mmCIF file of C-alpha atoms in Angstrom:
data_model
loop_
_atom_site.group_PDB
_atom_site.id
_atom_site.type_symbol
_atom_site.label_atom_id
_atom_site.label_comp_id
_atom_site.label_asym_id
_atom_site.label_seq_id
_atom_site.Cartn_x
_atom_site.Cartn_y
_atom_site.Cartn_z
ATOM 1 C CA GLN A 1409 -10.423 16.644 -10.910
ATOM 2 C CA TRP A 1410 -10.641 14.501 -7.825
ATOM 3 C CA VAL A 1411 -14.212 14.073 -8.186
ATOM 4 C CA ALA A 1412 -13.883 13.143 -11.858
ATOM 5 C CA ASP A 1413 -11.070 10.639 -11.068
ATOM 6 C CA THR A 1414 -13.254 9.137 -8.236
ATOM 7 C CA SER A 1415 -16.246 8.736 -10.572
ATOM 8 C CA HIS A 1416 -13.909 7.046 -13.087
ATOM 9 C CA GLU A 1417 -12.467 4.631 -10.501
ATOM 10 C CA LEU A 1418 -15.925 3.682 -9.169
ATOM 11 C CA LYS A 1419 -17.477 2.895 -12.434
ATOM 12 C CA THR A 1420 -15.665 -0.269 -13.171
ATOM 13 C CA PRO A 1421 -16.437 -2.370 -10.100
ATOM 14 C CA LEU A 1422 -20.029 -0.943 -10.130
ATOM 15 C CA ALA A 1423 -20.480 -2.016 -13.827
ATOM 16 C CA VAL A 1424 -19.041 -5.411 -13.054
ATOM 17 C CA LEU A 1425 -21.482 -5.828 -10.152
ATOM 18 C CA GLN A 1426 -24.454 -4.681 -12.195
ATOM 19 C CA ALA A 1427 -23.744 -7.080 -14.995
ATOM 20 C CA GLN A 1428 -23.403 -9.948 -12.594
ATOM 21 C CA ILE A 1429 -26.688 -9.118 -10.726
ATOM 22 C CA GLU A 1430 -28.527 -8.586 -14.108
ATOM 23 C CA ALA A 1431 -27.320 -11.963 -15.346
ATOM 24 C CA MET A 1432 -28.566 -13.716 -12.304
ATOM 25 C CA GLN A 1433 -31.795 -11.863 -12.562
ATOM 26 C CA ASP A 1434 -32.319 -13.040 -16.289
ATOM 27 C CA GLY A 1435 -31.535 -16.545 -15.411
ATOM 28 C CA VAL A 1436 -28.275 -16.657 -17.419
ATOM 29 C CA ARG A 1437 -26.104 -17.092 -14.450
ATOM 30 C CA LYS A 1438 -26.853 -19.049 -11.187
ATOM 31 C CA ALA A 1439 -25.880 -17.580 -7.808
ATOM 32 C CA THR A 1440 -23.213 -20.237 -7.111
ATOM 33 C CA PRO A 1441 -20.751 -19.719 -4.403
ATOM 34 C CA GLU A 1442 -18.075 -19.091 -7.253
ATOM 35 C CA HIS A 1443 -20.060 -16.151 -8.673
ATOM 36 C CA LEU A 1444 -21.031 -14.814 -5.242
ATOM 37 C CA ASP A 1445 -17.267 -14.850 -4.307
ATOM 38 C CA ARG A 1446 -16.545 -12.807 -7.420
ATOM 39 C CA MET A 1447 -19.072 -10.376 -6.517
ATOM 40 C CA MET A 1448 -17.769 -10.207 -2.931
ATOM 41 C CA LYS A 1449 -14.403 -9.190 -4.284
ATOM 42 C CA GLN A 1450 -15.965 -6.416 -6.148
ATOM 43 C CA VAL A 1451 -17.670 -5.319 -3.050
ATOM 44 C CA LEU A 1452 -14.551 -5.421 -0.931
ATOM 45 C CA SER A 1453 -12.679 -3.432 -3.688
ATOM 46 C CA LEU A 1454 -15.266 -0.634 -3.502
ATOM 47 C CA LYS A 1455 -15.110 -0.854 0.252
ATOM 48 C CA LYS A 1456 -11.318 -0.354 0.328
ATOM 49 C CA LEU A 1457 -11.519 2.299 -2.317
ATOM 50 C CA THR A 1458 -14.145 4.403 -0.382
ATOM 51 C CA GLN A 1459 -11.976 4.032 2.910
ATOM 52 C CA ASP A 1460 -8.868 5.152 1.062
ATOM 53 C CA LEU A 1461 -10.575 7.977 -0.257
ATOM 54 C CA ALA A 1462 -12.056 8.946 3.161
ATOM 55 C CA ASP A 1463 -8.495 8.854 4.682
ATOM 56 C CA LEU A 1464 -7.021 10.875 1.861
ATOM 57 C CA ALA A 1465 -9.683 13.522 2.328
ATOM 58 C CA GLN A 1466 -8.808 13.744 5.971
ATOM 59 C CA ALA A 1467 -5.100 13.792 5.353
ATOM 60 C CA ASP A 1468 -5.730 16.650 2.865
ATOM 61 C CA ALA A 1469 -7.669 18.551 5.536
ATOM 62 C CA GLN A 1470 -4.966 17.691 8.078
ATOM 63 C CA GLN A 1471 -7.572 15.825 10.157
ATOM 64 C CA LEU A 1472 -6.110 12.331 9.787
ATOM 65 C CA LYS A 1473 -6.479 10.825 13.247
ATOM 66 C CA CYS A 1474 -3.238 9.368 14.639
ATOM 67 C CA TYR A 1475 -2.816 7.661 18.113
ATOM 68 C CA PHE A 1476 0.868 7.751 18.927
ATOM 69 C CA ASN A 1477 2.589 5.181 21.165
ATOM 70 C CA LYS A 1478 6.039 3.795 21.786
ATOM 71 C CA ILE A 1479 6.431 0.879 19.451
ATOM 72 C CA ASP A 1480 9.142 -1.080 17.713
ATOM 73 C CA PRO A 1481 8.323 -0.609 13.975
ATOM 74 C CA TRP A 1482 10.355 -3.643 12.841
ATOM 75 C CA GLN A 1483 8.238 -6.079 14.768
ATOM 76 C CA VAL A 1484 5.178 -4.648 12.825
ATOM 77 C CA VAL A 1485 7.119 -5.148 9.572
ATOM 78 C CA LEU A 1486 7.925 -8.830 10.617
ATOM 79 C CA HIS A 1487 4.393 -9.590 11.518
ATOM 80 C CA GLU A 1488 3.118 -8.411 8.138
ATOM 81 C CA VAL A 1489 5.740 -10.232 6.029
ATOM 82 C CA GLU A 1490 4.523 -13.456 7.836
ATOM 83 C CA ASN A 1491 0.961 -12.420 7.041
ATOM 84 C CA PHE A 1492 2.027 -12.104 3.412
ATOM 85 C CA LYS A 1493 3.825 -15.463 3.082
ATOM 86 C CA SER A 1494 1.149 -17.200 1.069
ATOM 87 C CA GLN A 1495 1.166 -14.453 -1.568
ATOM 88 C CA PHE A 1496 4.943 -14.687 -1.799
ATOM 89 C CA ASP A 1497 4.785 -18.406 -2.207
ATOM 90 C CA LEU A 1498 1.971 -17.979 -4.772
ATOM 91 C CA LYS A 1499 4.228 -16.045 -7.094
ATOM 92 C CA LEU A 1500 7.362 -17.845 -6.129
ATOM 93 C CA LEU A 1501 9.051 -14.636 -5.011
ATOM 94 C CA ASP A 1502 12.392 -14.717 -3.457
ATOM 95 C CA ILE A 1503 11.980 -12.726 -0.130
ATOM 96 C CA GLN A 1504 14.998 -11.428 1.812
ATOM 97 C CA VAL A 1505 14.251 -9.708 5.237
ATOM 98 C CA GLU A 1506 17.063 -8.107 7.300
ATOM 99 C CA GLY A 1507 17.046 -5.251 9.968
ATOM 100 C CA GLU A 1508 16.733 -4.279 13.370
ATOM 101 C CA GLY A 1509 14.144 -2.493 15.496
ATOM 102 C CA VAL A 1510 14.199 0.558 17.760
ATOM 103 C CA THR A 1511 11.786 2.273 20.041
ATOM 104 C CA LEU A 1512 10.076 5.184 18.710
ATOM 105 C CA VAL A 1513 6.853 7.123 19.021
ATOM 106 C CA THR A 1514 4.382 6.642 16.150
ATOM 107 C CA ASP A 1515 0.923 5.176 15.352
ATOM 108 C CA PRO A 1516 1.109 1.327 15.034
ATOM 109 C CA ASP A 1517 -2.020 1.113 12.989
ATOM 110 C CA ARG A 1518 -1.230 3.879 10.629
ATOM 111 C CA PHE A 1519 2.369 2.541 10.177
ATOM 112 C CA ARG A 1520 1.017 -0.966 9.583
ATOM 113 C CA GLN A 1521 -1.239 0.625 6.910
ATOM 114 C CA ILE A 1522 1.721 1.674 5.181
ATOM 115 C CA VAL A 1523 3.615 -1.505 5.399
ATOM 116 C CA VAL A 1524 0.645 -3.477 4.024
ATOM 117 C CA ASN A 1525 0.161 -1.033 1.173
ATOM 118 C CA LEU A 1526 3.872 -1.312 0.263
ATOM 119 C CA ILE A 1527 4.233 -4.923 0.464
ATOM 120 C CA SER A 1528 1.075 -5.578 -1.525
ATOM 121 C CA ASN A 1529 2.257 -3.179 -4.044
ATOM 122 C CA SER A 1530 5.518 -5.042 -4.651
ATOM 123 C CA ILE A 1531 3.835 -8.283 -4.823
ATOM 124 C CA ARG A 1532 1.409 -6.876 -7.302
ATOM 125 C CA TYR A 1533 3.935 -5.462 -9.668
ATOM 126 C CA THR A 1534 6.762 -7.841 -9.333
ATOM 127 C CA GLU A 1535 6.991 -10.583 -11.849
ATOM 128 C CA ALA A 1536 6.643 -14.200 -10.953
ATOM 129 C CA GLU A 1537 9.872 -15.654 -9.419
ATOM 130 C CA GLY A 1538 11.121 -12.060 -8.904
ATOM 131 C CA LYS A 1539 12.748 -10.656 -5.739
ATOM 132 C CA ILE A 1540 11.555 -8.588 -2.881
ATOM 133 C CA HIS A 1541 14.071 -7.236 -0.337
ATOM 134 C CA ILE A 1542 12.850 -5.690 2.958
ATOM 135 C CA GLN A 1543 15.459 -4.070 5.193
ATOM 136 C CA SER A 1544 15.827 -1.405 8.013
ATOM 137 C CA ILE A 1545 18.283 1.327 8.248
ATOM 138 C CA VAL A 1546 18.983 2.884 11.561
ATOM 139 C CA ASN A 1547 20.874 6.133 12.263
ATOM 140 C CA GLU A 1548 20.899 8.866 14.764
ATOM 141 C CA ASP A 1549 17.996 10.754 13.711
ATOM 142 C CA THR A 1550 15.691 8.331 11.736
ATOM 143 C CA TRP A 1551 14.521 4.785 11.404
ATOM 144 C CA GLN A 1552 13.954 3.807 7.688
ATOM 145 C CA LEU A 1553 12.041 0.969 6.201
ATOM 146 C CA ARG A 1554 13.343 0.155 2.681
ATOM 147 C CA ILE A 1555 11.416 -2.173 0.280
ATOM 148 C CA ASP A 1556 13.138 -2.991 -2.973
ATOM 149 C CA ASP A 1557 11.523 -5.281 -5.828
ATOM 150 C CA SER A 1558 12.701 -6.546 -9.207
ATOM 151 C CA PRO A 1559 11.404 -5.691 -12.463
ATOM 152 C CA LEU A 1560 9.014 -4.438 -13.883
ATOM 153 C CA GLY A 1561 10.526 -0.952 -13.172
ATOM 154 C CA VAL A 1562 9.333 2.629 -13.940
ATOM 155 C CA SER A 1563 10.922 5.345 -15.968
ATOM 156 C CA ASP A 1564 12.120 8.640 -14.446
ATOM 157 C CA GLU A 1565 9.013 10.445 -15.497
ATOM 158 C CA GLN A 1566 6.636 7.800 -14.136
ATOM 159 C CA LEU A 1567 8.808 7.906 -10.845
ATOM 160 C CA ALA A 1568 8.220 11.587 -10.455
ATOM 161 C CA LYS A 1569 4.515 11.099 -10.411
ATOM 162 C CA LEU A 1570 4.365 8.085 -7.928
ATOM 163 C CA GLY A 1571 2.436 9.121 -4.904
ATOM 164 C CA GLU A 1572 -0.047 11.209 -6.818
ATOM 165 C CA ARG A 1573 -3.751 9.989 -6.099
ATOM 166 C CA PHE A 1574 -4.873 7.748 -8.734
ATOM 167 C CA TYR A 1575 -1.662 7.632 -10.648
ATOM 168 C CA ARG A 1576 -0.831 4.073 -12.220
ATOM 169 C CA VAL A 1577 2.029 3.568 -14.517
ATOM 170 C CA ASP A 1578 0.545 3.113 -18.022
ATOM 171 C CA ASP A 1579 2.383 -0.161 -18.836
ATOM 172 C CA SER A 1580 2.682 -3.746 -18.067
ATOM 173 C CA ARG A 1581 3.623 -2.873 -14.475
ATOM 174 C CA THR A 1582 0.100 -2.048 -13.617
ATOM 175 C CA ARG A 1583 -2.032 -3.513 -16.419
ATOM 176 C CA GLY A 1584 -4.661 -5.934 -15.094
ATOM 177 C CA THR A 1585 -3.240 -5.815 -11.274
ATOM 178 C CA GLY A 1586 -6.522 -4.316 -9.936
ATOM 179 C CA GLY A 1587 -4.864 -1.574 -8.055
ATOM 180 C CA THR A 1588 -6.699 1.610 -7.413
ATOM 181 C CA GLY A 1589 -3.864 3.934 -7.595
ATOM 182 C CA LEU A 1590 -4.369 5.199 -4.136
ATOM 183 C CA GLY A 1591 -2.187 3.081 -2.063
ATOM 184 C CA LEU A 1592 1.177 4.898 -2.694
ATOM 185 C CA ALA A 1593 -0.508 8.325 -2.338
ATOM 186 C CA LEU A 1594 -2.249 7.392 0.865
ATOM 187 C CA SER A 1595 0.971 5.851 2.347
ATOM 188 C CA LYS A 1596 2.911 9.131 1.656
ATOM 189 C CA LYS A 1597 0.195 11.035 3.369
ATOM 190 C CA ILE A 1598 0.257 8.788 6.310
ATOM 191 C CA ALA A 1599 4.022 8.892 6.562
ATOM 192 C CA GLN A 1600 3.905 12.687 6.601
ATOM 193 C CA ALA A 1601 1.148 12.803 9.113
ATOM 194 C CA LEU A 1602 3.366 10.585 11.342
ATOM 195 C CA GLY A 1603 6.130 13.236 11.160
ATOM 196 C CA GLY A 1604 8.113 11.408 8.401
ATOM 197 C CA ASP A 1605 8.091 10.655 4.756
ATOM 198 C CA LEU A 1606 7.829 8.125 2.117
ATOM 199 C CA GLN A 1607 10.223 8.417 -0.962
ATOM 200 C CA PHE A 1608 10.372 6.557 -4.152
ATOM 201 C CA ASP A 1609 13.536 5.719 -6.274
ATOM 202 C CA HIS A 1610 14.714 3.166 -8.763
ATOM 203 C CA SER A 1611 15.792 -0.082 -7.134
ATOM 204 C CA PRO A 1612 19.013 -1.791 -7.777
ATOM 205 C CA LEU A 1613 17.012 -4.978 -8.220
ATOM 206 C CA GLY A 1614 15.423 -3.376 -11.335
ATOM 207 C CA GLY A 1615 11.967 -2.447 -9.943
ATOM 208 C CA LEU A 1616 10.893 0.191 -7.503
ATOM 209 C CA ARG A 1617 12.484 1.080 -4.169
ATOM 210 C CA CYS A 1618 10.153 2.502 -1.470
ATOM 211 C CA THR A 1619 11.595 4.196 1.699
ATOM 212 C CA VAL A 1620 9.645 4.916 4.764
ATOM 213 C CA ILE A 1621 11.479 7.478 6.922
ATOM 214 C CA LEU A 1622 10.427 7.866 10.595
ATOM 215 C CA ASN A 1623 11.678 10.372 13.237
ATOM 216 C CA ARG A 1624 13.527 8.630 16.130
ATOM 217 C CA HIS A 1625 13.119 11.651 18.239
ATOM 218 C CA GLN A 1626 9.379 12.313 17.769
ATOM 219 C CA SER A 1627 8.210 14.342 20.724
ATOM 220 C CA GLN A 1628 6.973 12.256 23.562
ATOM 221 C CA ASP A 1629 4.074 14.517 24.090
ATOM 222 C CA VAL A 1630 2.214 13.374 21.012
ATOM 223 C CA SER A 1631 1.717 9.922 22.721
ATOM 224 C CA LYS A 1632 -0.885 11.509 25.060
ATOM 225 C CA ASP A 1633 -3.155 12.428 22.151
#
């Protein structure tokens, strides 16, 4: 099933690229910077899809490479929020960020991968002029990152399927957004590889709530790997 799903996901960007190249070969379309830029976007989409597939395959085989170090995960979050500022502004999104950091042992690059996936997911599926709230929750055993967004939301049935590879909600929340359906599945796998978890729920803002849970007492031994 995974091979069939992968084949289906690869068909669209490949077909678009083929049509664009054939149009240039036939002289119907010129190789203008604009047209080349569109082709490059398709190539980058294919590149991300294949990398996500490779990471998922490694995660399924419990071979996902993680390099643990002591970090403050909140600083990673703040850095990525700043990186996404132009995209927030483009959709006129109301962004609220509040939280605190801790020192814990995890893989900073893998954690950043989760953060990027979740923030980009919220931007993609939140209506213009909507809201995204990002906050941390600290307790004795865990440090949690919670990302809430406003509509469009998901049903209970759809919520139960989030995190499955290639699953995309079949409504206006995902139609035409360009997502591959791998981001949440990969993020959940990475969170579990880091000794934590990624959970989904309905957001009080009306959209989706994603909660990354990391263990504050991760063994220091893993930082030697």
